[in-house]
CSV table of C-alpha atoms in Angstrom, one decimal:
chain,number,residue,atom,x,y,z
A,5,MET,CA,63.8,-41.3,51.9
A,6,GLY,CA,62.3,-37.9,53.0
A,7,LYS,CA,63.7,-35.1,55.0
A,8,LYS,CA,62.8,-36.7,58.3
A,9,GLY,CA,64.4,-40.0,57.3
A,10,LEU,CA,67.6,-38.3,56.2
A,11,LEU,CA,67.8,-36.4,59.5
A,12,GLU,CA,67.2,-39.7,61.4
A,13,THR,CA,70.0,-41.4,59.4
A,14,ILE,CA,72.4,-38.5,60.1
A,15,LEU,CA,71.6,-38.5,63.8
A,16,ASN,CA,72.0,-42.2,64.1
A,17,ASP,CA,75.2,-42.4,62.1
A,18,TYR,CA,76.8,-39.5,64.1
A,19,LEU,CA,75.7,-40.8,67.5
A,20,ILE,CA,76.9,-44.4,66.9
A,21,GLY,CA,80.3,-43.0,66.1
A,22,TYR,CA,80.2,-40.6,69.1
A,23,LEU,CA,79.4,-43.4,71.5
A,24,GLU,CA,82.1,-45.6,70.0
A,25,ALA,CA,84.6,-42.8,70.6
A,26,ILE,CA,83.6,-42.6,74.3
A,27,GLU,CA,83.8,-46.4,74.6
A,28,ASP,CA,87.3,-46.2,73.1
A,29,GLY,CA,88.3,-43.7,75.7
A,30,ILE,CA,87.1,-46.1,78.4
A,31,ARG,CA,89.1,-49.0,77.0
A,32,ARG,CA,92.3,-47.0,76.6
A,33,GLU,CA,92.8,-46.2,80.3
A,34,THR,CA,92.7,-48.0,83.6
A,35,SER,CA,92.4,-45.4,86.3
A,36,SER,CA,89.1,-43.6,86.8
A,37,PHE,CA,90.7,-40.1,86.4
A,38,ASP,CA,92.4,-41.2,83.1
A,39,ARG,CA,89.3,-42.9,81.9
A,40,LEU,CA,87.1,-39.8,82.4
A,41,LEU,CA,89.7,-37.6,80.8
A,42,ALA,CA,90.0,-40.1,77.8
A,43,MET,CA,86.3,-40.2,77.4
A,44,VAL,CA,86.1,-36.4,77.1
A,45,GLU,CA,89.1,-36.2,74.8
A,46,SER,CA,87.7,-38.9,72.6
A,47,ALA,CA,84.3,-37.2,72.4
A,48,MET,CA,86.0,-33.8,71.6
A,49,GLU,CA,88.1,-35.4,68.9
A,50,TYR,CA,85.2,-37.1,67.4
A,51,GLN,CA,83.2,-33.9,67.3
A,52,ARG,CA,86.2,-32.0,65.9
A,53,THR,CA,86.6,-34.4,63.0
A,54,HIS,CA,82.8,-34.4,62.4
A,55,HIS,CA,82.2,-30.8,63.3
A,56,ARG,CA,79.5,-30.1,60.7
A,57,LYS,CA,77.5,-33.2,61.7
A,58,ALA,CA,78.1,-32.3,65.4
A,59,ARG,CA,76.7,-28.9,65.0
A,60,LEU,CA,73.6,-30.2,63.2
A,61,VAL,CA,73.0,-32.9,65.7
A,62,LEU,CA,73.6,-30.7,68.7
A,63,ARG,CA,71.2,-28.0,67.4
A,64,GLU,CA,68.6,-30.6,66.6
A,65,MET,CA,68.8,-31.9,70.2
A,66,THR,CA,67.6,-28.5,71.4
A,67,LEU,CA,64.2,-29.2,69.9
A,68,ASP,CA,61.4,-31.2,71.4
A,69,SER,CA,60.3,-33.8,68.9
A,70,MET,CA,59.5,-37.5,68.8
A,71,LEU,CA,62.8,-38.2,67.1
A,72,VAL,CA,64.8,-36.2,69.7
A,73,ARG,CA,63.0,-38.1,72.5
A,74,GLU,CA,63.9,-41.4,70.9
A,75,VAL,CA,67.5,-40.3,70.5
A,76,MET,CA,67.7,-39.1,74.1
A,77,ALA,CA,66.2,-42.4,75.3
A,78,SER,CA,68.7,-44.5,73.5
A,79,TYR,CA,72.0,-42.8,72.7
A,80,PHE,CA,72.2,-40.1,75.4
A,81,MET,CA,71.1,-42.5,78.1
A,82,LYS,CA,73.9,-44.7,77.1
A,83,GLU,CA,76.3,-41.8,77.2
A,84,LYS,CA,75.0,-41.0,80.7
A,85,HIS,CA,75.5,-44.6,81.7
A,86,TYR,CA,79.2,-44.6,80.6
A,87,PHE,CA,79.9,-41.4,82.5
A,88,SER,CA,78.0,-42.6,85.6
A,89,LEU,CA,80.0,-45.9,85.7
A,90,VAL,CA,83.4,-44.2,85.5
A,91,TYR,CA,82.4,-41.4,88.0
A,92,GLU,CA,80.9,-43.9,90.5
A,93,GLN,CA,84.0,-46.1,90.2
A,94,GLY,CA,86.2,-43.1,90.9
A,95,ARG,CA,84.0,-42.1,93.9
A,96,LYS,CA,84.4,-45.6,95.4
A,97,GLN,CA,88.1,-45.4,94.9
A,98,GLY,CA,88.3,-41.9,96.5
A,99,VAL,CA,89.4,-40.3,93.3
A,100,PHE,CA,86.3,-38.1,92.7
A,101,THR,CA,84.5,-35.9,95.1
A,102,GLN,CA,81.0,-36.5,96.3
A,103,MET,CA,79.5,-34.0,93.9
A,104,ARG,CA,76.2,-35.3,92.7
A,105,LYS,CA,77.1,-37.4,89.6
A,106,GLU,CA,74.2,-35.7,87.7
A,107,TRP,CA,75.9,-32.3,88.1
A,108,ALA,CA,79.3,-33.7,87.3
A,109,ILE,CA,78.0,-35.2,84.1
A,110,LEU,CA,76.0,-32.1,83.1
A,111,HIS,CA,79.2,-30.0,83.6
A,112,LEU,CA,81.3,-32.3,81.5
A,113,ARG,CA,78.6,-32.6,78.8
A,114,GLY,CA,78.3,-28.9,78.6
A,115,MET,CA,82.1,-28.6,78.2
A,116,ILE,CA,82.2,-31.3,75.6
A,117,THR,CA,79.4,-29.9,73.4
A,118,MET,CA,80.0,-26.1,73.8
A,119,PRO,CA,82.7,-25.6,71.2
A,120,PHE,CA,80.7,-27.4,68.5
A,121,LEU,CA,77.2,-26.1,69.4
A,122,HIS,CA,78.4,-22.5,69.6
A,123,ALA,CA,81.0,-22.6,66.9
A,124,GLN,CA,79.8,-19.5,65.1
A,125,TYR,CA,79.9,-17.5,68.4
A,126,ILE,CA,83.5,-18.7,69.1
A,127,ARG,CA,84.5,-17.7,65.5
A,128,GLU,CA,82.9,-14.3,65.4
A,129,VAL,CA,83.4,-13.1,68.9
A,130,PHE,CA,86.7,-14.7,69.9
A,131,HIS,CA,88.2,-15.2,66.4
A,132,LEU,CA,89.1,-18.8,67.3
A,133,GLU,CA,88.4,-21.9,65.2
A,134,PRO,CA,86.8,-24.6,67.5
A,135,ASN,CA,87.6,-27.5,65.1
A,136,ASP,CA,91.3,-26.6,65.0
A,137,ASP,CA,93.8,-28.9,66.7
A,138,THR,CA,95.3,-26.1,68.6
A,139,PHE,CA,92.0,-24.9,70.0
A,140,VAL,CA,91.0,-28.4,71.1
A,141,MET,CA,94.4,-28.9,72.7
A,142,HIS,CA,94.1,-25.7,74.8
A,143,TYR,CA,90.5,-26.3,75.5
A,144,MET,CA,91.3,-29.8,76.8
A,145,LYS,CA,93.8,-28.3,79.2
A,146,HIS,CA,91.0,-26.2,80.6
A,147,VAL,CA,88.7,-29.3,80.8
A,148,LYS,CA,91.4,-31.3,82.6
A,149,GLN,CA,91.9,-28.4,85.1
A,150,PHE,CA,88.1,-28.4,85.7
A,151,ILE,CA,88.2,-32.2,86.4
A,152,GLU,CA,91.2,-31.9,88.7
A,153,LEU,CA,89.8,-29.0,90.7
A,154,GLN,CA,86.1,-29.7,90.8
A,155,LEU,CA,85.8,-33.4,90.5
A,156,CYS,CA,88.9,-34.8,92.1
A,157,THR,CA,89.5,-35.2,95.8
A,158,ASP,CA,93.2,-34.7,95.7
A,159,HIS,CA,94.4,-31.9,93.4
A,160,LYS,CA,97.6,-29.8,93.2
A,161,THR,CA,97.0,-26.3,94.2
A,162,LYS,CA,100.6,-25.1,94.1
A,163,ASP,CA,100.5,-24.7,90.3
A,164,LEU,CA,97.3,-22.7,90.3
A,165,PRO,CA,97.2,-18.9,89.9
A,166,ILE,CA,96.3,-16.9,92.9
A,167,PRO,CA,92.6,-15.7,92.6
A,168,MET,CA,92.1,-12.0,92.2
A,169,THR,CA,90.1,-10.2,94.9
A,170,ILE,CA,87.4,-7.9,93.8
């Protein structure tokens, strides 16, 4: 097996586990909101426990190659499908806003991948460890707040800080 074959094996192995983690999040919960949150938490936890592979895979996905196109067409289309199903279900139930599902998924995907794609930046600039339990716990609070405020139709504003005026 050459370098390309090794890379393909690593990508496939990682992405199979990543999708299984998302599927697990879907199965764990019943409400659309809880499912979406569980999907994100499961994806974050999977990346945290496989942070070296996550960084390699996420960096590789920024390149345009035949292998990347194949991976996008299979694994990431399936990821999009899962998020679309849950988001559409929540919209029909009146849980989620009418934000275009593409934008909602892109925002969530960016939040899911950022700590692991930009791990060195987070370490060097903010002196935080993105694969640490505490970091992920605090980061997930931020992600949950984003989901509640940006994606949900009914959110609690009484607990939110008053925005600063400039």
